[in-house]
PDB file of C-alpha atoms in Angstrom:
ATOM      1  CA  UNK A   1      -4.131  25.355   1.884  1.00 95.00           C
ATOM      2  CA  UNK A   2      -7.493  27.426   1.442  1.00 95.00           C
ATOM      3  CA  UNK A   3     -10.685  25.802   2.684  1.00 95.00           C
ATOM      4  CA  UNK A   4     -13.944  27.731   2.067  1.00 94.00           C
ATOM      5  CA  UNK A   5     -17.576  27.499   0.558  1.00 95.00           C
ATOM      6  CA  UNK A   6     -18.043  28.875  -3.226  1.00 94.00           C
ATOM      7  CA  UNK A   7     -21.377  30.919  -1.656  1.00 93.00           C
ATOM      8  CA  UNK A   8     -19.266  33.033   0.850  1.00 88.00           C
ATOM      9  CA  UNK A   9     -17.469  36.052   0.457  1.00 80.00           C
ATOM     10  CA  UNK A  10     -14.176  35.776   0.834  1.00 76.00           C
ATOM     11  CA  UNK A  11     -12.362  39.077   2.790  1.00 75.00           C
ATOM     12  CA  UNK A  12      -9.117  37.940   0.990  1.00 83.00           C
ATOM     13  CA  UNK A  13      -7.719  38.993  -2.236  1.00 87.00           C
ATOM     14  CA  UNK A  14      -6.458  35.957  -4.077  1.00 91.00           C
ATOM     15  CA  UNK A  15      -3.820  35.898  -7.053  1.00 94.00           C
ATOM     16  CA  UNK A  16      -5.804  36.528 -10.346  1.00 95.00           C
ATOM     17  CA  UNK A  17      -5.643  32.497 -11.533  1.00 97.00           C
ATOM     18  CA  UNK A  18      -7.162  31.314  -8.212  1.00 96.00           C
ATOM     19  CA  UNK A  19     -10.022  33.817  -8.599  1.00 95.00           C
ATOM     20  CA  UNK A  20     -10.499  32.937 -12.166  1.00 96.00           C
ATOM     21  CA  UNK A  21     -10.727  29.114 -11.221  1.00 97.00           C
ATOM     22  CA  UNK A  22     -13.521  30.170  -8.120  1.00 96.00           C
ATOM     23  CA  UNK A  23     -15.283  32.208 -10.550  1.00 96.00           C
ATOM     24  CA  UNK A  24     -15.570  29.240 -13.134  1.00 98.00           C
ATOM     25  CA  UNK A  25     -17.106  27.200 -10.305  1.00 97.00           C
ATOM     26  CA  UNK A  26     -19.336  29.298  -8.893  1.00 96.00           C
ATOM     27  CA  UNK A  27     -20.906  30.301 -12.311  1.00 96.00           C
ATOM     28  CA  UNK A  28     -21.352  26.733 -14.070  1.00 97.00           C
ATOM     29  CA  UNK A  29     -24.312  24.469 -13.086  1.00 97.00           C
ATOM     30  CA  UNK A  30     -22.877  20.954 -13.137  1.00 97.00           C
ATOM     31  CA  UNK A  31     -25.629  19.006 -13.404  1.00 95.00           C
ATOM     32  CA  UNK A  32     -25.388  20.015 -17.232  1.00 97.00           C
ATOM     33  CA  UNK A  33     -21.751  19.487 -17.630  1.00 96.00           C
ATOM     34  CA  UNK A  34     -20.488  15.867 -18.397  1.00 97.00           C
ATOM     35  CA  UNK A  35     -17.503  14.274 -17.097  1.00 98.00           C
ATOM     36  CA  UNK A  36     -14.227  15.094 -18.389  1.00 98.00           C
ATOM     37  CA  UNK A  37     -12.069  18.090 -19.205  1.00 98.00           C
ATOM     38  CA  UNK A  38     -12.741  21.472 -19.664  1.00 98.00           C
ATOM     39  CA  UNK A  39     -10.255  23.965 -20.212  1.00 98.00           C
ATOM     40  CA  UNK A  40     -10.342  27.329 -18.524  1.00 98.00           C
ATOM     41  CA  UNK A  41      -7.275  29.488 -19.978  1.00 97.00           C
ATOM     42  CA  UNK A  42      -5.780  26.099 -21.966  1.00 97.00           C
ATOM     43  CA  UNK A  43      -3.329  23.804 -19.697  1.00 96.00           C
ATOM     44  CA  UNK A  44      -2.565  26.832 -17.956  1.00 98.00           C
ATOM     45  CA  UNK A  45      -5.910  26.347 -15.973  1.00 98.00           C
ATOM     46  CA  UNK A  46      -8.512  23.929 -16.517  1.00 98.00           C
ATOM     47  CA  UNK A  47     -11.087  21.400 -14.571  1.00 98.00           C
ATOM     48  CA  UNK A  48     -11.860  18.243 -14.141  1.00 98.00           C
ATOM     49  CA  UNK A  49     -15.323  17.223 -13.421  1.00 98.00           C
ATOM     50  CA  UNK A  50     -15.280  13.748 -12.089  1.00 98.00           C
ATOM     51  CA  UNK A  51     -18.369  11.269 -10.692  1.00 98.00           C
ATOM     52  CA  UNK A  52     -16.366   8.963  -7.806  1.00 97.00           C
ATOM     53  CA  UNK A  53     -17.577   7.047  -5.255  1.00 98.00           C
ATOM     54  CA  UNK A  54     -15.840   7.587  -1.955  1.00 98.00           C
ATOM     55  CA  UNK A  55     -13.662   4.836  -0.427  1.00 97.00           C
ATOM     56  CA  UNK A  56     -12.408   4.530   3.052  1.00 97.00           C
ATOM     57  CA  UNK A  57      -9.556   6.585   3.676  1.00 96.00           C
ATOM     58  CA  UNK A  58      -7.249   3.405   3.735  1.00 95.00           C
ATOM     59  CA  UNK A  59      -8.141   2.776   0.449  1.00 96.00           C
ATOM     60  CA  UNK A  60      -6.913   6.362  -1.233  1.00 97.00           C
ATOM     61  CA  UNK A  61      -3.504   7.136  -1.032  1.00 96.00           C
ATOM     62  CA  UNK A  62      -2.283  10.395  -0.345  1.00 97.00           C
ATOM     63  CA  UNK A  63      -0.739  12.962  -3.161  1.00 97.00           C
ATOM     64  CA  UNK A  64       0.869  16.156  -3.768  1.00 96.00           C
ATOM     65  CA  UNK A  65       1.865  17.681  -6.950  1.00 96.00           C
ATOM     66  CA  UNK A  66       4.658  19.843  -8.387  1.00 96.00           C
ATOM     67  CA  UNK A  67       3.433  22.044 -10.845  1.00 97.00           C
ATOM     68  CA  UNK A  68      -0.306  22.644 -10.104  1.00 98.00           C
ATOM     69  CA  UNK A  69      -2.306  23.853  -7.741  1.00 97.00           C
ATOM     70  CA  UNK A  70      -5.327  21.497  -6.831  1.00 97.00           C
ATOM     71  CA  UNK A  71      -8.981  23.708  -6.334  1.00 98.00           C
ATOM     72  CA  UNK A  72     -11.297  20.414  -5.113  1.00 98.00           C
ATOM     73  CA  UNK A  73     -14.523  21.334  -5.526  1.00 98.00           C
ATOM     74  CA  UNK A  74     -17.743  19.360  -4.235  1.00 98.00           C
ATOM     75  CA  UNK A  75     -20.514  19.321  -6.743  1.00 98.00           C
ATOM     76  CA  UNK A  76     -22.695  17.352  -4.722  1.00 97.00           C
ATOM     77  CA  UNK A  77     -22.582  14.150  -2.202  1.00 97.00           C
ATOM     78  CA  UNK A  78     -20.152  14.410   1.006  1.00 97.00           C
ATOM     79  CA  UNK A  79     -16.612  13.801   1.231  1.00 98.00           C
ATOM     80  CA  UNK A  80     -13.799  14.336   3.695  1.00 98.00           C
ATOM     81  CA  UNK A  81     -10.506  15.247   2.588  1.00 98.00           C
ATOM     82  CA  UNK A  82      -7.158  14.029   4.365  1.00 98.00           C
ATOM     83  CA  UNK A  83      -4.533  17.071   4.188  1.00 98.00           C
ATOM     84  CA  UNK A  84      -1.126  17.651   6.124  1.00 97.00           C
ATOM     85  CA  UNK A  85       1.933  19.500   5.492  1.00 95.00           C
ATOM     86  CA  UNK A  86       4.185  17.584   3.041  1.00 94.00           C
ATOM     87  CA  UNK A  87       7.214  16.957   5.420  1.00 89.00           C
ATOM     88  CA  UNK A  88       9.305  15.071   2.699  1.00 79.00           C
ATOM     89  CA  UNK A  89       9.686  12.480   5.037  1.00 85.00           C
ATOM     90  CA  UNK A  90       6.498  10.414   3.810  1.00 89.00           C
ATOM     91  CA  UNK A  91       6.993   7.052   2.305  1.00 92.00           C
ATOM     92  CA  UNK A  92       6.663   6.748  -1.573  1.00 94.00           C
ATOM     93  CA  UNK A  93       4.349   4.569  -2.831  1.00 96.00           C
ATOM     94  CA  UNK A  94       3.944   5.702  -6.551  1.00 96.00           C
ATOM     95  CA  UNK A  95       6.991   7.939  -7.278  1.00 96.00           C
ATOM     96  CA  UNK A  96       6.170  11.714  -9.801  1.00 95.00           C
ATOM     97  CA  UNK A  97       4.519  10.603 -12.785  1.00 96.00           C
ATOM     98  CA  UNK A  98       5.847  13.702 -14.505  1.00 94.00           C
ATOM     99  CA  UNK A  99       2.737  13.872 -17.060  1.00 93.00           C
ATOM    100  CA  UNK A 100       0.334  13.160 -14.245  1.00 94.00           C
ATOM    101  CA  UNK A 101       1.998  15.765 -12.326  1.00 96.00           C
ATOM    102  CA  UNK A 102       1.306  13.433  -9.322  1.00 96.00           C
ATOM    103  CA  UNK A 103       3.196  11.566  -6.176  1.00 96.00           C
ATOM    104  CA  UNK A 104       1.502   9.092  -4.127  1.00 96.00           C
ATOM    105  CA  UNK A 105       2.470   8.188  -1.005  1.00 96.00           C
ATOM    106  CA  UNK A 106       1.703   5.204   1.638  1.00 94.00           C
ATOM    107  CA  UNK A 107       1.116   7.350   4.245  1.00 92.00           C
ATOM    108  CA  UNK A 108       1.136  10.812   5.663  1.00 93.00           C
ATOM    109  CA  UNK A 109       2.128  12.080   9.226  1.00 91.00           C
ATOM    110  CA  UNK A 110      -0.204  14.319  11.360  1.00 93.00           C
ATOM    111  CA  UNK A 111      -3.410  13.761   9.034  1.00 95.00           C
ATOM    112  CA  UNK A 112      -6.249  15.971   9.659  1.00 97.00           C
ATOM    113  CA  UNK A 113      -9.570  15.940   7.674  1.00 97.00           C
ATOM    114  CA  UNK A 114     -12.247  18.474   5.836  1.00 98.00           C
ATOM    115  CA  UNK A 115     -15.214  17.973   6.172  1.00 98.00           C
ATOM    116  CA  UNK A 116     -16.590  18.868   2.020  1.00 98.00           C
ATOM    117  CA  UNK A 117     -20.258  19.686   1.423  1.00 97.00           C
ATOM    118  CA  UNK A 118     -21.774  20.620  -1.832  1.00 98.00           C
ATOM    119  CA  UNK A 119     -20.293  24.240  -2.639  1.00 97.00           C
ATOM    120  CA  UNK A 120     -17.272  23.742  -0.389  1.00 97.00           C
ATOM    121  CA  UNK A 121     -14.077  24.025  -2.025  1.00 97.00           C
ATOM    122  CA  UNK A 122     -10.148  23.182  -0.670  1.00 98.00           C
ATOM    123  CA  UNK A 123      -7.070  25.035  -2.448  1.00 98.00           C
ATOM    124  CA  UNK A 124      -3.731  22.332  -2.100  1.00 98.00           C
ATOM    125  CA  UNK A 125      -0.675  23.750  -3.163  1.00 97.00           C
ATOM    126  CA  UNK A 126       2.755  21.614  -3.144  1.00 95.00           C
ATOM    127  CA  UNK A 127       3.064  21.038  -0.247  1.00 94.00           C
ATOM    128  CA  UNK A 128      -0.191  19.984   1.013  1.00 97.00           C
ATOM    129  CA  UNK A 129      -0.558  16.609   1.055  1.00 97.00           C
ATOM    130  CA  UNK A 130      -3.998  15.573   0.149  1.00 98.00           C
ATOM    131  CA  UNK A 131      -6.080  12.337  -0.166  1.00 98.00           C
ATOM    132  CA  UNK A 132      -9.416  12.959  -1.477  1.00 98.00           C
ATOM    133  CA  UNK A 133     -12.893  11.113  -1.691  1.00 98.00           C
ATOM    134  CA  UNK A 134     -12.768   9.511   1.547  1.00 98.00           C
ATOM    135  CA  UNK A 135     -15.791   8.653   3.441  1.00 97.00           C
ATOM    136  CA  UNK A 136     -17.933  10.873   5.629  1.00 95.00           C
ATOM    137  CA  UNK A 137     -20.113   7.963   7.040  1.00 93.00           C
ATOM    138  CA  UNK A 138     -20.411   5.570   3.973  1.00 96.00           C
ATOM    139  CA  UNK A 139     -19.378   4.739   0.588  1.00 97.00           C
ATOM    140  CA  UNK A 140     -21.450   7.897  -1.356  1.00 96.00           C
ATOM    141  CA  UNK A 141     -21.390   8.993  -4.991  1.00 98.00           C
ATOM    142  CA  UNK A 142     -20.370  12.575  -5.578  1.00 98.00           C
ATOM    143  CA  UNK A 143     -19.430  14.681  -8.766  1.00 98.00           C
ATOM    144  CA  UNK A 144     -16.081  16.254  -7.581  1.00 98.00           C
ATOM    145  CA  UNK A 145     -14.206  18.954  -9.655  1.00 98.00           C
ATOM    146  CA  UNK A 146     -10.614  19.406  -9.634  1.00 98.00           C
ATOM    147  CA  UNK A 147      -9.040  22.439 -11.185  1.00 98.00           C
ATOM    148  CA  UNK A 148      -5.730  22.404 -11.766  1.00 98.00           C
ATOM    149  CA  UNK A 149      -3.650  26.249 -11.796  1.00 98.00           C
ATOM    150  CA  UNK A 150      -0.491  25.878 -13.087  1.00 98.00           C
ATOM    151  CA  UNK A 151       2.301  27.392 -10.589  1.00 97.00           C
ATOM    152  CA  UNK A 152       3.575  30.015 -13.421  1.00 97.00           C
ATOM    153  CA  UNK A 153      -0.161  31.547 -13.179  1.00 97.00           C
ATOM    154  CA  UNK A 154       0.961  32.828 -10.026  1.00 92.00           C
ATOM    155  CA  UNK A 155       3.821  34.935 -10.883  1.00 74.00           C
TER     156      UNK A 155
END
């Protein structure tokens, strides 16, 4: 997992996709962009702008995915983030939805939380379990946007 904010300078060099997908955020204005898809570099990389309200973390169940990385972006609002290390030992609630790319689970063991501001971003890879959109101190709308990297835009 990566954790940073899209207006700092990051001392790391990052694989070519992931800086692609930063760049894309930090140069489009989404209060002009409308919910929904857009595609970066095709399937291979694209976004997903989404308006959400947060829940309480009970409410959201905790996923991981197989064959994209997650970049979760906060356009605006507040948000915190649930993330651990997938230890394959979580309980299944929705099993992969191979389209989706998605697994839920009940539950995930040793939880910690970001704390997501406008501009911050978290990278999730496999095997960071994530649950997203959780309240920071109340229910709150916020435009979130997910893009997805496709593991083979790593090699």
């Amino acid at each position: 997992m990566i954790f940073g904010h899209i207006a700092d300078q990051n001392p790391c060099v990052f694989p070519a996709a992931i800086t692609q997908a930063l760049d894309f955020l930090r140069t489009t204005d989404f209060r002009t962009v409308q919910p929904g898809v857009i595609e970066i570099k095709g399937r291979d990389i694209y976004a997903q702008v989404l308006d959400l309200t947060t829940r309480p973390a009970h409410e959201n169940s905790p996923e991981v995915h197989r064959r994209y990385i997650d970049i979760q972006f906060l356009a605006w609002g507040e948000e915190i983030i649930g993330v651990a290390a997938d230890n394959v030992q979580n309980v299944i609630s929705i099993p992969y939805q191979e389209q989706r790319d998605i697994t839920f689970y009940q539950q995930m063991e040793n939880e910690s939380f970001l704390t997501m501001v406008p501009g911050s971003y978290a990278v999730f890879f496999p095997k960071d379990v994530h649950r997203p959109a959780c309240n920071k101190n109340k229910e709150t709308p916020i435009r979130k946007v997910v893009v997805k990297v496709a593991l083979t835009e790593l090699n």
